[in-house]
PDB file of C-alpha atoms in Angstrom:
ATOM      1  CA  UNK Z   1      -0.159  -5.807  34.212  1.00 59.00           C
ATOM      2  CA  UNK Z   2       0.024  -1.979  33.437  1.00 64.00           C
ATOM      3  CA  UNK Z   3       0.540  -0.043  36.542  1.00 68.00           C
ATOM      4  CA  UNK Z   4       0.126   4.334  35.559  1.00 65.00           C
ATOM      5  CA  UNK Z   5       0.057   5.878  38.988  1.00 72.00           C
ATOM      6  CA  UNK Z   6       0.755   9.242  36.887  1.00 71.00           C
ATOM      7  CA  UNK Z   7      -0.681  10.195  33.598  1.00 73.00           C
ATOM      8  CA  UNK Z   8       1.708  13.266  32.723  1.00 74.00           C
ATOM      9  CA  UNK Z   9       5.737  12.821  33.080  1.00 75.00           C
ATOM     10  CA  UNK Z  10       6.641  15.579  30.778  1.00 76.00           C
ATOM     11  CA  UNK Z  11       9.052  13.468  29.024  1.00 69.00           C
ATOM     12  CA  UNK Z  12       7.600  14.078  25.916  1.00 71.00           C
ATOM     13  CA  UNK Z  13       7.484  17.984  26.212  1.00 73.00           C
ATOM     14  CA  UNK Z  14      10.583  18.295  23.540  1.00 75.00           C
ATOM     15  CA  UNK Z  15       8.151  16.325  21.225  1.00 80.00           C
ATOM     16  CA  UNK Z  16       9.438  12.952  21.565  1.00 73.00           C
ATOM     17  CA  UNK Z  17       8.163   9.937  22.981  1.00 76.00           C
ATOM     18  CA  UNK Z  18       9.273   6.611  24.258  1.00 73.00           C
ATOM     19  CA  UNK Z  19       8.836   2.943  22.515  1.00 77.00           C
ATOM     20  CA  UNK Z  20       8.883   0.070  24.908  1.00 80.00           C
ATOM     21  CA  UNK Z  21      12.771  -0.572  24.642  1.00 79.00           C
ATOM     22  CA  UNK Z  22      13.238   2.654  25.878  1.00 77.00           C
ATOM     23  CA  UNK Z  23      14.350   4.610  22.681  1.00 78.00           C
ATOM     24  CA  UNK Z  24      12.975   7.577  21.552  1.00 84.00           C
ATOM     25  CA  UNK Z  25      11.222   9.130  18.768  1.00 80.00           C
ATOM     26  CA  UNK Z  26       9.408  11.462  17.402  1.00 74.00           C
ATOM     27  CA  UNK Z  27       5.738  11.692  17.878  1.00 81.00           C
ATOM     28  CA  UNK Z  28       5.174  13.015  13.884  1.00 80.00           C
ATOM     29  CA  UNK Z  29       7.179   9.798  13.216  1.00 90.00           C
ATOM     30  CA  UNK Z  30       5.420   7.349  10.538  1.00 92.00           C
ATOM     31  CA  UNK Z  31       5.497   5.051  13.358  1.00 95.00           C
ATOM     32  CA  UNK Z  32       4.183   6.894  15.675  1.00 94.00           C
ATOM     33  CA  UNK Z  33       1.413   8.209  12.873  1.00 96.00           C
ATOM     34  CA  UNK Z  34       0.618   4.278  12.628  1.00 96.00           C
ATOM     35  CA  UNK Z  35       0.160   3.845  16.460  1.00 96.00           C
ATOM     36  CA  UNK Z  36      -2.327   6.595  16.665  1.00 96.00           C
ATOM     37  CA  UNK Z  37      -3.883   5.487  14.067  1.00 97.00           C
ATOM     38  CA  UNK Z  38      -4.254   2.123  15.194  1.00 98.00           C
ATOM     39  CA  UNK Z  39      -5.691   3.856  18.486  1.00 97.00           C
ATOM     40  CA  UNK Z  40      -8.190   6.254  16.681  1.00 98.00           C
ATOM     41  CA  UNK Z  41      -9.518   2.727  15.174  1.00 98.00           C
ATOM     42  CA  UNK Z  42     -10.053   1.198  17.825  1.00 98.00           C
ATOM     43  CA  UNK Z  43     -11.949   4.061  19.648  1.00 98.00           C
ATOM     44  CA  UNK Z  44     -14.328   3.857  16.418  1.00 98.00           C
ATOM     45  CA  UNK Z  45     -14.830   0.254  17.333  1.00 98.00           C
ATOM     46  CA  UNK Z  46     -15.509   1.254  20.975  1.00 98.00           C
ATOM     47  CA  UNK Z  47     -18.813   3.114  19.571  1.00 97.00           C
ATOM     48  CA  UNK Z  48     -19.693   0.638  17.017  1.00 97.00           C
ATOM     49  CA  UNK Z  49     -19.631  -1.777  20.370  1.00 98.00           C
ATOM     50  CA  UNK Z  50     -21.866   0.512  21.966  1.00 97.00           C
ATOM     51  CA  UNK Z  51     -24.075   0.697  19.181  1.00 95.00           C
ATOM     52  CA  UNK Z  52     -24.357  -2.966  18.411  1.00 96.00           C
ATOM     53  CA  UNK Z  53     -25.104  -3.289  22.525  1.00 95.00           C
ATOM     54  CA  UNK Z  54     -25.968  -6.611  23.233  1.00 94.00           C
ATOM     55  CA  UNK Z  55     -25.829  -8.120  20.037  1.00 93.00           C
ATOM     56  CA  UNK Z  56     -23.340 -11.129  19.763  1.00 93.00           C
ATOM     57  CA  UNK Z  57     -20.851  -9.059  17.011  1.00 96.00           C
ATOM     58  CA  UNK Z  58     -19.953  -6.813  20.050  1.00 97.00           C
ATOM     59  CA  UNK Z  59     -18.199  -9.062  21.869  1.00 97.00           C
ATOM     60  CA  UNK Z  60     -15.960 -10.069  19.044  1.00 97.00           C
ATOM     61  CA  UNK Z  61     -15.101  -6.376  18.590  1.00 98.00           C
ATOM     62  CA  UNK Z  62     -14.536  -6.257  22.191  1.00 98.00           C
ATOM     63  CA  UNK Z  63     -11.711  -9.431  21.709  1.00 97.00           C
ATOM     64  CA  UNK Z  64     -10.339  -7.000  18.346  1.00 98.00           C
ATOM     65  CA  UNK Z  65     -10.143  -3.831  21.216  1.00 98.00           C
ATOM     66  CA  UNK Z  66      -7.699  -6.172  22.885  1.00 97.00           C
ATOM     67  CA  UNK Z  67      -6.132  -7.154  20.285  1.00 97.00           C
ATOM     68  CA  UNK Z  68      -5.711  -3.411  18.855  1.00 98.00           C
ATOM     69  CA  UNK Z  69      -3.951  -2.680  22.383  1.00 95.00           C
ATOM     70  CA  UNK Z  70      -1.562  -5.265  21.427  1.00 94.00           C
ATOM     71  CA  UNK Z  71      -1.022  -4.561  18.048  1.00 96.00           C
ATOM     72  CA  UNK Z  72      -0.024  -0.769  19.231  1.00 96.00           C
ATOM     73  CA  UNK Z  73       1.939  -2.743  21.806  1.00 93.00           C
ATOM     74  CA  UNK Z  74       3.746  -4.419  18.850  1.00 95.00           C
ATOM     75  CA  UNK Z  75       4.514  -1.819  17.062  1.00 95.00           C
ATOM     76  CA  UNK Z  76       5.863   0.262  19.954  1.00 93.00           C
ATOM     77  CA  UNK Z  77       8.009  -2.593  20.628  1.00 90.00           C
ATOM     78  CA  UNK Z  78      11.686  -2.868  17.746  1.00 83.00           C
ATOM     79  CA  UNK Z  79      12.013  -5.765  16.391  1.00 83.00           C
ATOM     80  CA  UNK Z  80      14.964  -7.518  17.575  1.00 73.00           C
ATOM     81  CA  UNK Z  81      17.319 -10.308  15.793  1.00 53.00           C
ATOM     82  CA  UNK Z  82      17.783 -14.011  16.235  1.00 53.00           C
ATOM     83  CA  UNK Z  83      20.899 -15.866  16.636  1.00 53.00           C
ATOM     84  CA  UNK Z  84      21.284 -15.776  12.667  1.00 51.00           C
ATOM     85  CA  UNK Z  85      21.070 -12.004  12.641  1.00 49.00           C
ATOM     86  CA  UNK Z  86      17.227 -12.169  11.219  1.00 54.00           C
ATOM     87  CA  UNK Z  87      14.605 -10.012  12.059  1.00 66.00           C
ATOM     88  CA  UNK Z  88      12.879 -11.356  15.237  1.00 76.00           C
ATOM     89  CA  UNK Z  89       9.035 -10.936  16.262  1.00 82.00           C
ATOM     90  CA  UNK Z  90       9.110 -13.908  18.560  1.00 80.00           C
ATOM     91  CA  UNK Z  91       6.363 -13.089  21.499  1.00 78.00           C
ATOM     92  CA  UNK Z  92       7.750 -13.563  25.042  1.00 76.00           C
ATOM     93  CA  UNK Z  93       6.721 -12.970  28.733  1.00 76.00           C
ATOM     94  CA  UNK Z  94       7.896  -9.485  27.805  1.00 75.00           C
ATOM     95  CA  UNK Z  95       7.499  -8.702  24.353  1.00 80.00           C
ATOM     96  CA  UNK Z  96       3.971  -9.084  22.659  1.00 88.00           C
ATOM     97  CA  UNK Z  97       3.434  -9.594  18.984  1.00 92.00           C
ATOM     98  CA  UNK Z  98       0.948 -10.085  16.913  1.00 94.00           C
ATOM     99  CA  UNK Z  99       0.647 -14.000  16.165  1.00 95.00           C
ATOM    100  CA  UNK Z 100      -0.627 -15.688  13.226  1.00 96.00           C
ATOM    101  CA  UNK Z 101      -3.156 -17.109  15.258  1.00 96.00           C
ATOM    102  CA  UNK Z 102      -4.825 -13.786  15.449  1.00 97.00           C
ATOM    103  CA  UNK Z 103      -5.143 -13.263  11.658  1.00 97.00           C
ATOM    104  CA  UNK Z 104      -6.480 -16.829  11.156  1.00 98.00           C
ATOM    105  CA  UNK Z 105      -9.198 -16.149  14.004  1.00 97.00           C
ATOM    106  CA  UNK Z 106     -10.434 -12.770  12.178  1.00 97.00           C
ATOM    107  CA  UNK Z 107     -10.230 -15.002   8.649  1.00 98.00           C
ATOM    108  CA  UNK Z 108     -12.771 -17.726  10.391  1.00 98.00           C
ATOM    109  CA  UNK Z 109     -14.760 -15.198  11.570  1.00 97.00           C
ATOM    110  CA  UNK Z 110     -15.555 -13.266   8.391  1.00 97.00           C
ATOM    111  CA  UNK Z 111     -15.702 -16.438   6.507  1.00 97.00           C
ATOM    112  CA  UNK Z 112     -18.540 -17.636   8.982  1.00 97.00           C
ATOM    113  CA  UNK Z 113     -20.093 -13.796   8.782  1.00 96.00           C
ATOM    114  CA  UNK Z 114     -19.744 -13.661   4.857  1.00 95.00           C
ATOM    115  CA  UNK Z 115     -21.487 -17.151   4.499  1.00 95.00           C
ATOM    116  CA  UNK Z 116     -25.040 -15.589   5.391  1.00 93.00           C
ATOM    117  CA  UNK Z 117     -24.543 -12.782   2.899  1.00 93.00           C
ATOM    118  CA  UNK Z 118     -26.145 -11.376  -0.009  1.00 86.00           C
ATOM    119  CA  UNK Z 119     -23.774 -11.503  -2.902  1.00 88.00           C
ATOM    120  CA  UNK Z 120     -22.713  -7.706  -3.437  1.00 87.00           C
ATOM    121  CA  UNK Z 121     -24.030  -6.598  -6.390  1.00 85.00           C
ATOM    122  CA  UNK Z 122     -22.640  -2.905  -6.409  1.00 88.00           C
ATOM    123  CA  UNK Z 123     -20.221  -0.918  -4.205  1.00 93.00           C
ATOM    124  CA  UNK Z 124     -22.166   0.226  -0.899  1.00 93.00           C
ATOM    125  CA  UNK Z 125     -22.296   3.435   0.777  1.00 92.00           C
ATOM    126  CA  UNK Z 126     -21.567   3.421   4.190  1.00 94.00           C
ATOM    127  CA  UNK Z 127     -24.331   3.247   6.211  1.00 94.00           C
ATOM    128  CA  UNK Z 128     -28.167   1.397   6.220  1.00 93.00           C
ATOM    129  CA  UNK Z 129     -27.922   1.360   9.914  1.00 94.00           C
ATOM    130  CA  UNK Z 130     -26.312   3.320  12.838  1.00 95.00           C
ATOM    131  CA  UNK Z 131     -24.880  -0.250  13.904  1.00 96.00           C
ATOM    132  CA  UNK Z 132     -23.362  -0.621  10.203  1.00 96.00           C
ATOM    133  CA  UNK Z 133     -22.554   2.642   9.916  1.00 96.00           C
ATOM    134  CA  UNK Z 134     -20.213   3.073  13.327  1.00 97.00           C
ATOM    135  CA  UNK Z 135     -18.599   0.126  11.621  1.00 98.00           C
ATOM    136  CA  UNK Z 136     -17.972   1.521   8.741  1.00 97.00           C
ATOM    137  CA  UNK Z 137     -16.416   4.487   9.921  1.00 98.00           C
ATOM    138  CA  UNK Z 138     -14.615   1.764  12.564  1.00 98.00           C
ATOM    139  CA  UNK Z 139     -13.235  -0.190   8.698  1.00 98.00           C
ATOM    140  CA  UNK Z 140     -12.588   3.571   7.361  1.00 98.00           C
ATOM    141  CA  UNK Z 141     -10.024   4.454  10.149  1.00 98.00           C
ATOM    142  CA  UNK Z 142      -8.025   0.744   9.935  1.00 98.00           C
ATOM    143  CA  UNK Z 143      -7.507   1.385   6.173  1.00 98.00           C
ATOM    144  CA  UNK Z 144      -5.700   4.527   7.206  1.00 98.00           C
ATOM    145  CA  UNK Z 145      -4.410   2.810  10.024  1.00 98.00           C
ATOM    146  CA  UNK Z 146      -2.619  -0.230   7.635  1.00 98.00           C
ATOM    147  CA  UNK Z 147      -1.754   2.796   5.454  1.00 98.00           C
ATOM    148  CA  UNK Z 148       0.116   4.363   8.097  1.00 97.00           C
ATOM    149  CA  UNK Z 149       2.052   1.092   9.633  1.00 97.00           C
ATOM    150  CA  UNK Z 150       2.702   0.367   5.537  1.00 97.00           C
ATOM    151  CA  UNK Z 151       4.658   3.796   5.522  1.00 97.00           C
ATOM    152  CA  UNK Z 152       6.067   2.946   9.120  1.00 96.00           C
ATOM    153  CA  UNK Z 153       7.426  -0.422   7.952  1.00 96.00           C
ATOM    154  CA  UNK Z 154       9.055   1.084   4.531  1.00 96.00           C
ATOM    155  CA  UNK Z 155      11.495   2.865   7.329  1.00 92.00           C
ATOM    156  CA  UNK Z 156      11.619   0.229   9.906  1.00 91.00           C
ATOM    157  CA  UNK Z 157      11.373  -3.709  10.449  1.00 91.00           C
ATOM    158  CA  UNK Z 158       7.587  -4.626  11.836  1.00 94.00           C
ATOM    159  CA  UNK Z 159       6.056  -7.476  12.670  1.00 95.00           C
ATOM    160  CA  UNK Z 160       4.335  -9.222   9.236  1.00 95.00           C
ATOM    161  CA  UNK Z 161       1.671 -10.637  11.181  1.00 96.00           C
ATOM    162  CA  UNK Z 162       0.941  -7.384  12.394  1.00 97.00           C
ATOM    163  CA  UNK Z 163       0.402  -5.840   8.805  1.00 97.00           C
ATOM    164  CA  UNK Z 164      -1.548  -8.573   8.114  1.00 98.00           C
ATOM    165  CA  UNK Z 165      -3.931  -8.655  11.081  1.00 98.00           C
ATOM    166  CA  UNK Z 166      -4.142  -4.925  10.280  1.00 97.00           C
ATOM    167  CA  UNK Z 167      -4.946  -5.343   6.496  1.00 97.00           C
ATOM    168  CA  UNK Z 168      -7.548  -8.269   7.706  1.00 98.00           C
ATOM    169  CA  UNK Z 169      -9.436  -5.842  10.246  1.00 98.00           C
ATOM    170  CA  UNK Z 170     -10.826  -3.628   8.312  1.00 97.00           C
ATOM    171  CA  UNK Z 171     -12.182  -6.757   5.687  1.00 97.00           C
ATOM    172  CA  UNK Z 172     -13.604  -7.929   9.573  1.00 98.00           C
ATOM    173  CA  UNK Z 173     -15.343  -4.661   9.748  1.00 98.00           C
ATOM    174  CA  UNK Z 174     -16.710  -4.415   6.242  1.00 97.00           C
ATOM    175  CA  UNK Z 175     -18.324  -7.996   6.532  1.00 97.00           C
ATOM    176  CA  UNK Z 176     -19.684  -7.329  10.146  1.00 97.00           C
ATOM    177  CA  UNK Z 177     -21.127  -3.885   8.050  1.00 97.00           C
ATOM    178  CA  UNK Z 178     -23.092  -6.489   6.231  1.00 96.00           C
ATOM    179  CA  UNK Z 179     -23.885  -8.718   8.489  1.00 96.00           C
ATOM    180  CA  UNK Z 180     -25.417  -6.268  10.731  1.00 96.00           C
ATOM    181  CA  UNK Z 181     -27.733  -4.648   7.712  1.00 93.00           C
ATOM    182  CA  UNK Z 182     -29.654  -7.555   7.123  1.00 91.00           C
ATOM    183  CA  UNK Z 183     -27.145  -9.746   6.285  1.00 89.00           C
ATOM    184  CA  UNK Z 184     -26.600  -7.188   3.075  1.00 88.00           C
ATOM    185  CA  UNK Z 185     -30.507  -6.781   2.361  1.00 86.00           C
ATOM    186  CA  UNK Z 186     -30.091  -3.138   4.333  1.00 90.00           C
ATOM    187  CA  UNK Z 187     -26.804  -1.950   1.959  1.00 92.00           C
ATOM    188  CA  UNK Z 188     -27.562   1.140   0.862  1.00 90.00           C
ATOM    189  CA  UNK Z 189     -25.413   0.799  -3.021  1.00 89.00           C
ATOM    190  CA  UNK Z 190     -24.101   2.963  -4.977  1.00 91.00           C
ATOM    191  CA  UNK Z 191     -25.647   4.227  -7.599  1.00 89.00           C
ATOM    192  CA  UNK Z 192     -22.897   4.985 -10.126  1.00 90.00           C
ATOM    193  CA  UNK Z 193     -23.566   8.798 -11.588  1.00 90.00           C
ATOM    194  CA  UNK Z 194     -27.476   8.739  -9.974  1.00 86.00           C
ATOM    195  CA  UNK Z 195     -27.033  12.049  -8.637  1.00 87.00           C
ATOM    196  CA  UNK Z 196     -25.897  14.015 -12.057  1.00 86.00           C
ATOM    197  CA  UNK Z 197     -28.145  16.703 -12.963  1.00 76.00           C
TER     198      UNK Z 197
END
């Protein structure tokens, strides 16, 4: 467990911080850009929670919140090399990853969401409901998060199955968008050039 018995140590006053081996970066780095990112995201899904209150959905956003900790965990965390001199995202007692496992359990659940769906029959416009529409803002900030840990990993190794679990969330958040407006019968669409005068 996380023990902070102090929240400022003024370590980071020169405008660096630390990653979880102990290096030191800056905080405009594109890594650091992606782990902020991955925590603005999952503050959005903290109010689409809130908003969905005691609707079934919010406890699988709660199990993503966990999993977002993780992921920023992850990506704090350089990857290391096997025996064979390979890049090396192996979980441990010390060192969490993301795990395939993760991905595949956000793939089942939109699959199962996405089978009770209205076929899309236009682009929609993010909202219908405040439920849908705190989870579309929630899918809005992933895609700049998975943005952001794309740039990170153009400098620097990171974990695949993080990318993907990344890429994968905000897909999760766009069905659950759905699923939450009527199973698609409350998408507001798009009205391609409606509004020209």
């Amino acid at each position: 467990m996380v023990k902070l018995n102090k929240i400022y140590t003024r370590t980071g006053d020169d405008g660096t911080t630390g990653l979880v081996d102990g290096s030191r970066v800056s905080k405009s780095s594109a890594l650091m850009q992606a782990i902020g990112d991955v925590d603005e995201a999952n503050s959005a899904i903290g109010l689409a929670v809130i908003a969905l209150g005691d609707q079934p959905l919010a406890a699988a956003l709660t199990r993503i919140q966990n999993d977002l900790f993780d992921l920023g965990a992850d990506l704090a965390t350089p990857a290391g090399a096997d025996e064979a001199g390979a890049d090396d995202f192996t979980p441990s007692e010390m060192v969490l990853r993301i795990v395939p496992s993760q991905v595949e359990r956000l793939e089942r659940e939109i699959d199962a969401m996405n089978a009770h769906l209205a076929p899309l029959r236009s682009f929609i416009l993010p909202g219908g409901s405040a439920e849908a529409a705190a989870l579309h803002l929630a899918r809005a900030i992933s895609r700049r998060a998975e943005r952001s840990a794309v740039g990170a990993s153009e400098t620097q190794r990171l974990n695949p199955a993080a990318l993907a679990y990344v890429n994968r969330l905000s897909d999760f958040l766009f069905v659950a968008s759905r699923a939450v407006n009527q199973n698609g019968a409350g998408d507001v669409l798009w009205r391609p050039g409606a509004t020209r005068d």
